[in-house]
CSV table of C-alpha atoms in Angstrom, one decimal:
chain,number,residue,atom,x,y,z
A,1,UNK,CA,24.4,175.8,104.4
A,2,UNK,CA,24.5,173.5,101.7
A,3,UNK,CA,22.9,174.8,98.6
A,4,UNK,CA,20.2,172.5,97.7
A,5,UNK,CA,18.7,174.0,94.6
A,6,UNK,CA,21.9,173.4,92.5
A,7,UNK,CA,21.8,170.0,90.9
A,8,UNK,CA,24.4,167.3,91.0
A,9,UNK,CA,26.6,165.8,88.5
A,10,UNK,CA,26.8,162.1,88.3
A,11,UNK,CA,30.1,161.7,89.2
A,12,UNK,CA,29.8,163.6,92.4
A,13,UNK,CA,26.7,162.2,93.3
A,14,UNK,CA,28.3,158.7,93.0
A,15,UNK,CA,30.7,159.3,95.1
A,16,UNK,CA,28.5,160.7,98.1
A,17,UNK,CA,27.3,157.1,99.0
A,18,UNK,CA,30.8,156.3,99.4
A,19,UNK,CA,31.3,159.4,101.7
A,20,UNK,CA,27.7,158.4,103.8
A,21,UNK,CA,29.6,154.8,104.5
A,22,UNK,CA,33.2,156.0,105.5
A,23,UNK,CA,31.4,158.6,107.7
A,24,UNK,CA,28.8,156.1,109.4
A,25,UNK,CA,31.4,153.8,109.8
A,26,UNK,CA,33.7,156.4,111.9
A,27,UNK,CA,31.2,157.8,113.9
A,28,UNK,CA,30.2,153.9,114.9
A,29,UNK,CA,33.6,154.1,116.1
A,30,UNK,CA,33.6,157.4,118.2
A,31,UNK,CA,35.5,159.6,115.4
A,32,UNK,CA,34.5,163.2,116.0
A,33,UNK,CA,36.3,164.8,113.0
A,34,UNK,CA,38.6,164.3,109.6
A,35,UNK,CA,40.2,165.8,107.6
A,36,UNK,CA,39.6,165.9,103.6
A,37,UNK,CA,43.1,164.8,103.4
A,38,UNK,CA,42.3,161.4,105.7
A,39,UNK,CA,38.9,160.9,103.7
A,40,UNK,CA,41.0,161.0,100.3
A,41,UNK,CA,43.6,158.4,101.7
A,42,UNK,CA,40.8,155.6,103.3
A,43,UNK,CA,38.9,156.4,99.6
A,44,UNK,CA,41.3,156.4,97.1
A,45,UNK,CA,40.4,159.8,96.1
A,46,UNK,CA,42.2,163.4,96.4
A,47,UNK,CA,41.6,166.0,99.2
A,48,UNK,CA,40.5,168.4,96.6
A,49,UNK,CA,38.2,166.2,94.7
A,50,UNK,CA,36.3,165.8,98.4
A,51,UNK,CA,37.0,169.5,99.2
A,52,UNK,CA,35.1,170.3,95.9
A,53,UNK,CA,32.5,167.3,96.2
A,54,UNK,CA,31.8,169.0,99.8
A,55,UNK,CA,31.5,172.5,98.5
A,56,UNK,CA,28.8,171.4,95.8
A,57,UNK,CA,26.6,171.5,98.9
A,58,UNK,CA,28.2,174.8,100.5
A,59,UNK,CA,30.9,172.7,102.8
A,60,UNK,CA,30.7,171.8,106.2
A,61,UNK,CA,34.3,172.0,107.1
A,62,UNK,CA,36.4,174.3,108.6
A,63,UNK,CA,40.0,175.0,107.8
A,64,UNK,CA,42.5,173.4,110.3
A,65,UNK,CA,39.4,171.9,112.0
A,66,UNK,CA,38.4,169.4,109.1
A,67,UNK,CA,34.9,167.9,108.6
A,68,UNK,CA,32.8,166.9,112.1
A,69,UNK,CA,31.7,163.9,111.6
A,70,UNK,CA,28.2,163.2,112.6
A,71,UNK,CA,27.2,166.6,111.4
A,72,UNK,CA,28.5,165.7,107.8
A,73,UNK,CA,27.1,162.0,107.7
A,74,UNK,CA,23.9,163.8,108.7
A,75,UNK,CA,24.0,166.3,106.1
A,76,UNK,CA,24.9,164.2,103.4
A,77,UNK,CA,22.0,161.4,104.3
A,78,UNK,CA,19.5,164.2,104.3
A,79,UNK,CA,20.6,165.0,100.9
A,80,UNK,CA,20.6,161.4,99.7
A,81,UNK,CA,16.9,161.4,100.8
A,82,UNK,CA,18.2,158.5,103.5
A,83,UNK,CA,15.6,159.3,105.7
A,84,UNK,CA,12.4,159.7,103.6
A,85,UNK,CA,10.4,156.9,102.3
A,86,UNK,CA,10.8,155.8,98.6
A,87,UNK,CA,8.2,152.8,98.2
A,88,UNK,CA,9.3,150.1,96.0
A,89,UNK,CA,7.7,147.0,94.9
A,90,UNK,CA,10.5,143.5,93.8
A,91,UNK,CA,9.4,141.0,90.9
A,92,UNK,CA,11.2,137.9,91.1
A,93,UNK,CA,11.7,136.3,94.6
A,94,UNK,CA,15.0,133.8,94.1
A,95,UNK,CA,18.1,133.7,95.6
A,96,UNK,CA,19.0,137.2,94.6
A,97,UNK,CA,15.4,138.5,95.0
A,98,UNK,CA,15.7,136.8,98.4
A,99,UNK,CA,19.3,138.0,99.1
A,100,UNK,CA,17.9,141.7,98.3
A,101,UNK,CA,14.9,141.4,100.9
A,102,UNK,CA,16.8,140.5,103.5
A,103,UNK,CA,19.1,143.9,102.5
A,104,UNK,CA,16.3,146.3,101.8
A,105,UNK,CA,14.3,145.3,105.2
A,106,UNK,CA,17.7,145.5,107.0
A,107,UNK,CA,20.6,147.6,106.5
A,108,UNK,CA,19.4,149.6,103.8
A,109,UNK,CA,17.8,153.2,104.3
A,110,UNK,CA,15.5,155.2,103.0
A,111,UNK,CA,13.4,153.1,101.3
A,112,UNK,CA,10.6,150.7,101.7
A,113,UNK,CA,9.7,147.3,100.3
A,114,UNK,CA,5.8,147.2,100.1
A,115,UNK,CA,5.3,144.2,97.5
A,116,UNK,CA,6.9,140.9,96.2
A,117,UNK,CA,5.8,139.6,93.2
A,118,UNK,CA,6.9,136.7,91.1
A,119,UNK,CA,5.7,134.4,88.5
A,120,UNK,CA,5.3,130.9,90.4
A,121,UNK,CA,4.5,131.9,93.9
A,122,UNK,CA,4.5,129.5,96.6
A,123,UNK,CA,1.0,130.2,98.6
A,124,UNK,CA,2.8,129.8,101.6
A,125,UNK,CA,6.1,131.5,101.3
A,126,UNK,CA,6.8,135.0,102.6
A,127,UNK,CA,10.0,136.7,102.5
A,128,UNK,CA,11.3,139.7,105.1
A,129,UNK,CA,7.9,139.2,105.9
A,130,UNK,CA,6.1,140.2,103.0
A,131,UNK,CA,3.8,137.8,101.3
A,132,UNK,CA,4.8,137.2,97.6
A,133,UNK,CA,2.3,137.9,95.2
A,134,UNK,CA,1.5,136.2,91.9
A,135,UNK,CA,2.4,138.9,89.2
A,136,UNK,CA,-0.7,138.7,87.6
A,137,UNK,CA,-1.6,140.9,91.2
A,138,UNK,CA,0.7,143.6,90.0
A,139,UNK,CA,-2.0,145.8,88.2
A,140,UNK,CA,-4.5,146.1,91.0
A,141,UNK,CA,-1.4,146.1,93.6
A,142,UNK,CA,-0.1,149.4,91.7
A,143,UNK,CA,-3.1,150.9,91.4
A,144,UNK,CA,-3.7,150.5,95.2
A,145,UNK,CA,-0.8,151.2,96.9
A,146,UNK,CA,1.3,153.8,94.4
A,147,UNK,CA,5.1,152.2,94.7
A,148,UNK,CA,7.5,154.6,93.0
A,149,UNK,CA,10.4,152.4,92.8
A,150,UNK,CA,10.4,148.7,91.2
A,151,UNK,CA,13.5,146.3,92.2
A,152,UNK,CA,13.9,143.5,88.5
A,153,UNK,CA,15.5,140.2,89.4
A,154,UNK,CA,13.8,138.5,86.7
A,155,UNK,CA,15.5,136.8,83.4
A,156,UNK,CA,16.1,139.5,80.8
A,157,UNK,CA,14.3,138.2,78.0
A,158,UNK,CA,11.1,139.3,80.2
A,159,UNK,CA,12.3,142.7,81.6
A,160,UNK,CA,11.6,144.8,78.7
A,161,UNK,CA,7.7,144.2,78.7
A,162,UNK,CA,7.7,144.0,82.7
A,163,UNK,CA,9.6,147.4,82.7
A,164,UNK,CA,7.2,149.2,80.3
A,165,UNK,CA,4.1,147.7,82.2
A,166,UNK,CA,5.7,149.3,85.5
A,167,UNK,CA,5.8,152.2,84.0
A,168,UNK,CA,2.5,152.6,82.9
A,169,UNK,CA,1.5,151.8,86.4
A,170,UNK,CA,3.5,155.0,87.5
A,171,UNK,CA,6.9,153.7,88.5
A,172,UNK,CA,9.4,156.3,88.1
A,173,UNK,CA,12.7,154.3,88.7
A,174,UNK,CA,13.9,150.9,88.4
A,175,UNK,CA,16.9,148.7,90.4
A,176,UNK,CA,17.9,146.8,87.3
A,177,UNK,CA,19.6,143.5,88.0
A,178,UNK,CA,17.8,141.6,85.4
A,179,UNK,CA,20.7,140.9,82.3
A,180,UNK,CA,19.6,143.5,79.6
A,181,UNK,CA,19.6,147.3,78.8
A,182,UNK,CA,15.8,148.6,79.8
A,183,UNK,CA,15.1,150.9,76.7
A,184,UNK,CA,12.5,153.1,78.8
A,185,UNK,CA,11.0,156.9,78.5
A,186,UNK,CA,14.0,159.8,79.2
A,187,UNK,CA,12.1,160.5,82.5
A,188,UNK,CA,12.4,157.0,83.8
A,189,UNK,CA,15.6,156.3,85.8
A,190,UNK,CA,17.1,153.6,86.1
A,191,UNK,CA,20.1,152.1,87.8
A,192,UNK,CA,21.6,149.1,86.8
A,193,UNK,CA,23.6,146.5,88.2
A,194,UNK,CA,24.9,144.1,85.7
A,195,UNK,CA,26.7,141.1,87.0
A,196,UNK,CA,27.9,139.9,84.4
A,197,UNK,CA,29.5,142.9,82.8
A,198,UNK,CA,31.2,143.2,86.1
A,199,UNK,CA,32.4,139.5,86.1
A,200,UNK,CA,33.4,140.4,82.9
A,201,UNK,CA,35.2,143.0,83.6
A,202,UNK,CA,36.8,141.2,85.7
A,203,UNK,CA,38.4,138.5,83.9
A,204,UNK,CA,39.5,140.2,81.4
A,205,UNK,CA,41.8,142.6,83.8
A,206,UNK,CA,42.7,139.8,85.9
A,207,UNK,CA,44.5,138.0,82.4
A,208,UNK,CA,45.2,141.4,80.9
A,209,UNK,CA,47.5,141.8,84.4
A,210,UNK,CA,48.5,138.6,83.9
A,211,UNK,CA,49.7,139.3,80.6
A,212,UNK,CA,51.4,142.4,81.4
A,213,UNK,CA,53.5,140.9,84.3
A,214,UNK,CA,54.8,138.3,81.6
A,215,UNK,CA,55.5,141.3,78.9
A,216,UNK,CA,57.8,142.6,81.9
A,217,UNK,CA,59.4,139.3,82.7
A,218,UNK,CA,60.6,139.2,79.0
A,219,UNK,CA,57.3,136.8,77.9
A,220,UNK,CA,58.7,134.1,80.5
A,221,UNK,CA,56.3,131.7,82.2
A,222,UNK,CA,55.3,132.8,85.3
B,1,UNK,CA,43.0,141.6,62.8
B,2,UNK,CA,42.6,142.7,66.3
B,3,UNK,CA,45.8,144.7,68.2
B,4,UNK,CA,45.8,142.0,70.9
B,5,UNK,CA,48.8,144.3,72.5
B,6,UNK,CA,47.3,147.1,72.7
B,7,UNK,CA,45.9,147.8,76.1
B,8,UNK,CA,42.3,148.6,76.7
B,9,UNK,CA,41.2,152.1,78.2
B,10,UNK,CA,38.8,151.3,80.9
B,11,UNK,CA,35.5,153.0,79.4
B,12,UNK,CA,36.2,151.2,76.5
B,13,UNK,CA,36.7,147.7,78.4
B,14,UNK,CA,33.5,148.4,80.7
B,15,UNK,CA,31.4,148.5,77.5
B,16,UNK,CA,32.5,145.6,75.8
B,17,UNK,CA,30.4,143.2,77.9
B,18,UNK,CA,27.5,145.2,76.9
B,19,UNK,CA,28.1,145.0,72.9
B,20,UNK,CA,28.9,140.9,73.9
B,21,UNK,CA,25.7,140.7,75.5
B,22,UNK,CA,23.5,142.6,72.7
B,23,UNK,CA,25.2,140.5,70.2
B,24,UNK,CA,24.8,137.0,71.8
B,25,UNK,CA,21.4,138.2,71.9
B,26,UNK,CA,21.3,138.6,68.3
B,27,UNK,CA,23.4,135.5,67.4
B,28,UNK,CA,20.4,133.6,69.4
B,29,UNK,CA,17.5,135.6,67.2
B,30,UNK,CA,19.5,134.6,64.2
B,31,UNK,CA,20.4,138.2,62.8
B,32,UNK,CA,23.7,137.6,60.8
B,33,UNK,CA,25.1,141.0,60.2
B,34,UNK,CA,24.3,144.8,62.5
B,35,UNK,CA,25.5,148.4,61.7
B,36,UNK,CA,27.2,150.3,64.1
B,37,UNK,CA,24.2,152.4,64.4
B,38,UNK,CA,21.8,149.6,64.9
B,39,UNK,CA,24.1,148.7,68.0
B,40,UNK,CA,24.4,152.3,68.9
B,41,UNK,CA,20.2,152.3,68.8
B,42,UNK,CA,19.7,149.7,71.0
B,43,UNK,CA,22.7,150.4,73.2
B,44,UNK,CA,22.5,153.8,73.8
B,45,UNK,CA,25.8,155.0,72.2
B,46,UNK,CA,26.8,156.9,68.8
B,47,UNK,CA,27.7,154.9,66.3
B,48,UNK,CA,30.9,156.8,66.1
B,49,UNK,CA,31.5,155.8,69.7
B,50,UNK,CA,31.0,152.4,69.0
B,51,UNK,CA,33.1,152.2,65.3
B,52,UNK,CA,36.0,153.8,68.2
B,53,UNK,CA,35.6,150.8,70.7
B,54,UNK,CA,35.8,148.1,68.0
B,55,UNK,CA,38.9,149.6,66.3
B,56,UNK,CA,40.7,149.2,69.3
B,57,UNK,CA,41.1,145.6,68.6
B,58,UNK,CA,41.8,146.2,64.7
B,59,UNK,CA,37.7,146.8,63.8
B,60,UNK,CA,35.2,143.8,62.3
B,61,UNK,CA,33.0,145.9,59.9
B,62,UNK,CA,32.9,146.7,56.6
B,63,UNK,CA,31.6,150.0,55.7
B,64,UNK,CA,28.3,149.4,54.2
B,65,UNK,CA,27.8,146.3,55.4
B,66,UNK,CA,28.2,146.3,59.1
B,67,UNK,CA,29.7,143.6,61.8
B,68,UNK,CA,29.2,140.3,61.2
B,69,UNK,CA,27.6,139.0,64.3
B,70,UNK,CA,28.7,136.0,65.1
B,71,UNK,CA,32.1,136.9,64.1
B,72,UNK,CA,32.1,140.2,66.3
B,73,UNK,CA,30.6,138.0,69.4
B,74,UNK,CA,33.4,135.5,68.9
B,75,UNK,CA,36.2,138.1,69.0
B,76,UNK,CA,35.1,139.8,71.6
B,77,UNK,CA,34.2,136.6,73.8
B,78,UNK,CA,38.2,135.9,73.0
B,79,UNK,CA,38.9,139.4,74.1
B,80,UNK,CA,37.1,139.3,77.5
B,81,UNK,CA,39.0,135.6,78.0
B,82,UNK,CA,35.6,133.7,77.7
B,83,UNK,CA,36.8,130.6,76.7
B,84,UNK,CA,39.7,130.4,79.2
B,85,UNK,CA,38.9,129.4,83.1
B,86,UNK,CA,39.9,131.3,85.8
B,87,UNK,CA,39.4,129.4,88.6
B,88,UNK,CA,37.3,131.5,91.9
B,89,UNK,CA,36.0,131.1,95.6
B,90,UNK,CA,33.1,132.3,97.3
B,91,UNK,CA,33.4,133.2,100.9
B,92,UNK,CA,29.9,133.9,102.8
B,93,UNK,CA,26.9,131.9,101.7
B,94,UNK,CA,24.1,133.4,102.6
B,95,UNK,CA,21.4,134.5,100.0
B,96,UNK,CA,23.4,136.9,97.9
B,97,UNK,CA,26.3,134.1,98.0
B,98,UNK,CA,23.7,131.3,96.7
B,99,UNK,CA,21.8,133.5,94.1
B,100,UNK,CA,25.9,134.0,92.7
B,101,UNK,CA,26.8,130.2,93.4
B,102,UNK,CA,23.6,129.8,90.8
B,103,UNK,CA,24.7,132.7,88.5
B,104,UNK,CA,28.3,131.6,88.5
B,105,UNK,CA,27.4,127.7,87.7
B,106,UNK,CA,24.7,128.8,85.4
B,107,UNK,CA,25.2,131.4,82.6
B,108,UNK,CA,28.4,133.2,83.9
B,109,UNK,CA,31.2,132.3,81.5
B,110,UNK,CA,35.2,131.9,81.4
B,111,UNK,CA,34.9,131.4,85.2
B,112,UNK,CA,34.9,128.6,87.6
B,113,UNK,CA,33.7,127.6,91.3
B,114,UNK,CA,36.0,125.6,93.3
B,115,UNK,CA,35.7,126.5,96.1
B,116,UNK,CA,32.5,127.4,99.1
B,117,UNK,CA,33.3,129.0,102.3
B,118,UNK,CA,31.5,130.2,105.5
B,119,UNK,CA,31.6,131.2,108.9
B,120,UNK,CA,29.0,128.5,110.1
B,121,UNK,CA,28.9,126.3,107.2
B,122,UNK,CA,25.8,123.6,107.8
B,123,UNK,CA,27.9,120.3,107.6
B,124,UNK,CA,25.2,118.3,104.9
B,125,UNK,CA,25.1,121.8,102.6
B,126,UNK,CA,25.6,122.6,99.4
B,127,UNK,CA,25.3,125.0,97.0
B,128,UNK,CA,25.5,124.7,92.6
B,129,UNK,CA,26.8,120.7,93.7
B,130,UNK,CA,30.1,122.4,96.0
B,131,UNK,CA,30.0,121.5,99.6
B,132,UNK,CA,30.5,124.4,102.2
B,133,UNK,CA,33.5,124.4,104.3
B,134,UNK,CA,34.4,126.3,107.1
B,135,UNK,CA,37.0,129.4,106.5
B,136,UNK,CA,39.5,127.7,108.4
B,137,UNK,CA,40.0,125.7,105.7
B,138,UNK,CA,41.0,128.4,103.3
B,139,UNK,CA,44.4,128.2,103.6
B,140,UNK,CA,45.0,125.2,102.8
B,141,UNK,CA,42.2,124.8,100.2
B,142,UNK,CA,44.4,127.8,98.6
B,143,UNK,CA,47.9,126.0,99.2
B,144,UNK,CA,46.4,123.1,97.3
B,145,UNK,CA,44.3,124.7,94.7
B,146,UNK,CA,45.4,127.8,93.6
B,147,UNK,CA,42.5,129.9,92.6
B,148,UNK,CA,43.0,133.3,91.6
B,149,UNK,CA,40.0,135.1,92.0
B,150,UNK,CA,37.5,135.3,95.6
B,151,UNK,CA,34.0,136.5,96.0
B,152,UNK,CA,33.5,138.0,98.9
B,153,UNK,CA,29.8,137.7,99.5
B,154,UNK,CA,30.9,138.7,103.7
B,155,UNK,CA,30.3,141.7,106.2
B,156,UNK,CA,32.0,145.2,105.8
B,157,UNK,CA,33.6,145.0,109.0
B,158,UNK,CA,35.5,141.2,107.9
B,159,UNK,CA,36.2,142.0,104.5
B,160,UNK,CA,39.4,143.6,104.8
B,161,UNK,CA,41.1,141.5,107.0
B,162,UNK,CA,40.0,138.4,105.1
B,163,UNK,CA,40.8,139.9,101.8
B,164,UNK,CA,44.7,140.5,102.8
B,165,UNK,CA,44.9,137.0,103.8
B,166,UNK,CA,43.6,136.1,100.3
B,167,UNK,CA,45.8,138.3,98.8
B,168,UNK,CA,48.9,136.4,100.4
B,169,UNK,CA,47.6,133.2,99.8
B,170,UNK,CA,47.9,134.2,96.1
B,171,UNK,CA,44.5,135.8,95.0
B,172,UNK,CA,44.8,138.0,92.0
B,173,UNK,CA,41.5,139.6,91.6
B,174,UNK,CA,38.5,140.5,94.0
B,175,UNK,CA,34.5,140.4,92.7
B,176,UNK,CA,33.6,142.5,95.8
B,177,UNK,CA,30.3,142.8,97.7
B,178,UNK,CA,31.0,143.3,100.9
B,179,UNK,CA,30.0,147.2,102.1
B,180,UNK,CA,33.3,148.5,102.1
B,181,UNK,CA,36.2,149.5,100.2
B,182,UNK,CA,39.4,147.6,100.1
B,183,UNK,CA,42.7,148.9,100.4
B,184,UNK,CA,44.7,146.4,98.7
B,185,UNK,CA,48.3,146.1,97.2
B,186,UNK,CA,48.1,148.1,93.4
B,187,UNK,CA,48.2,145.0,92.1
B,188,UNK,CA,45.7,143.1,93.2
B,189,UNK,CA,42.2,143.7,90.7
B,190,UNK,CA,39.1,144.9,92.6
B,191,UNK,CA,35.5,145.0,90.9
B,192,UNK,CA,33.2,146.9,93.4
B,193,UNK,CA,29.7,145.7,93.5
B,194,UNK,CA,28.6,148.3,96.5
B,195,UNK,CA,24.5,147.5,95.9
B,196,UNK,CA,23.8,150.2,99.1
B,197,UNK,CA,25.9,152.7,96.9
B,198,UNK,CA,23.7,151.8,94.1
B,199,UNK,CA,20.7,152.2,95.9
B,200,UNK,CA,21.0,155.6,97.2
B,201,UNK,CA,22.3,156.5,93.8
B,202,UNK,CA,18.9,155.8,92.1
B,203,UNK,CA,16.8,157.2,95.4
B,204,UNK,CA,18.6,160.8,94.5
B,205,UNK,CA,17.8,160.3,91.4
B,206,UNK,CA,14.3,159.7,92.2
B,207,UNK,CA,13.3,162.4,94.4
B,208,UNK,CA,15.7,164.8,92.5
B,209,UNK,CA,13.6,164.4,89.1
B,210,UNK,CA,10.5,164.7,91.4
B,211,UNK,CA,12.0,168.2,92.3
B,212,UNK,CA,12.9,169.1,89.1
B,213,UNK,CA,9.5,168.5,88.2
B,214,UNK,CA,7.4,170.3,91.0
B,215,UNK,CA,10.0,173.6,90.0
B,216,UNK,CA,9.0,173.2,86.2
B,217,UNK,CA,5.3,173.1,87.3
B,218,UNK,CA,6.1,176.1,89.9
B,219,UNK,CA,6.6,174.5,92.9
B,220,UNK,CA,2.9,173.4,92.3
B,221,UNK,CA,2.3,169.9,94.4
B,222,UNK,CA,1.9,167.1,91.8
């Protein structure tokens, strides 16, 4: 039984998404059971880190038997909440707002878009089927319909003040993907996904290779 | 003078895009000079944390009188390889692949597009002024080209077989955002950006704090 009162670190619990996907994906394929030693070699990881990932929620394998699939997929989306109903509301409907509809109202699990908001609405244009709402609607819309989670695609020079007006309309976790830092009450979570510092990231291990391979060749030309 | 040959840790790397963005930030508000606890204020960090990161590449400050902005935004542009062009494609333009076409074209730096690929590219389309060609084109738009990093904007279940062809026709570096992990040659340079992952992450997060919460007020109901 996995023991559900004991919280989890951050570094375990971002690897259990990782875990959920491998897992759906074999059981889409008829896999009945691995072991932690196949998990660790399709994740890049080691069969003890899974063994002790596992055991933070009391294990579900057996020695010699290894993990059952389903069961464990199961297990780990109940405790990733996959099947409740997080409510969440997106301000900024371009091409990445867009691109994130069409996720959220699709593939994704365990949550629930319920508003779309951005500043130059077109009266006519929905998206996943959602209307999208001038954000001047926000205030009444929060007050209405309670969304916990709000999804930023807007330009970061507006995010701070739209993030604190969010929370003062009782959102308790933001999806960041606007470009800046949210400086937000400790009891606000948020998760951020920064382009550009990935991009950036990037590049600059792509030439730092680059220049390691010609350090090795002696500083020839490639 | 910065230590140029020094390689960078990892943690270390992945926060230098944030102290760039902070201090192109302040380069555009006009502040001239910040003190490693001003950055670590607004960042998040300790100012000893930060004084750490920035003598990796042979330190900018001067005690009492902080970085010099423009001057520490300059190195460290040079540092992440801002100025310099590494040439990319994008494969899969649907939403998420057009909000990136716009980032990439728009404020993204020391990267550029060549190259637009899809499955079921719409002859007359474009996307940031690139037309779309069909992926059977890629090999010899790669023969002819060279670019050295791909974007794979593409389903899960096609992303590893089109990523080892990309890999043999001479890509370096992956910006990932298919659902799945790669297994590539050690080599080859893959930055993750699993948005599902990310997701579940912060729904945890949400309904774990809500937890915590209901057991600090004794399991009352909120």
């Amino acid at each position: 039984m996995p023991k559900k009162d004991q919280p989890v670190s951050l570094p375990v619990l971002r690897r259990l998404p990782r875990y959920y996907r491998l897992l759906e994906k074999l059981e889409s394929e008829g896999v009945e059971r691995i072991s932690s030693i196949e998990i660790a070699k399709q994740l890049g990881l080691t069969a003890s880190q899974i063994r002790q990932d596992l055991n933070c929620f009391g294990g579900f394998g057996q020695q010699g038997y290894g993990y059952g699939v389903s069961p464990l997929c199961k297990e780990i989306g109940n405790i990733l909440h996959l099947n409740e109903n997080l409510t969440a509301v997106l301000i900024g409907v371009g091409n990445l707002g867009r691109a994130l509809c069409g996720y959220l109202s699709g593939e994704a699990k365990g949550i629930t878009l319920i508003g779309l908001f951005d500043k130059n609405p077109n009266a006519a244009q929905t998206a996943s089927g959602l209307p999208i709402m001038n954000v001047d609607k926000l205030d009444d819309f929060c007050k209405e319909r309670h969304p916990r989670v709000a999804i930023l695609c807007i330009p970061g020079e507006n995010a701070q003040q739209t993030a604190e007006k969010l929370v003062n309309l009782g959102i308790e976790g933001f999806w960041n993907f606007s470009h800046t830092d949210l400086r937000l009450p400790d009891n606000i979570l948020v998760e951020d996904v920064h382009l550009g510092d990935s991009l950036m990231t990037l590049g600059y291990r792509v030439w730092d290779s680059d220049a390691s391979e010609n350090n090795r060749n002696g500083g020839a030309e490639k």
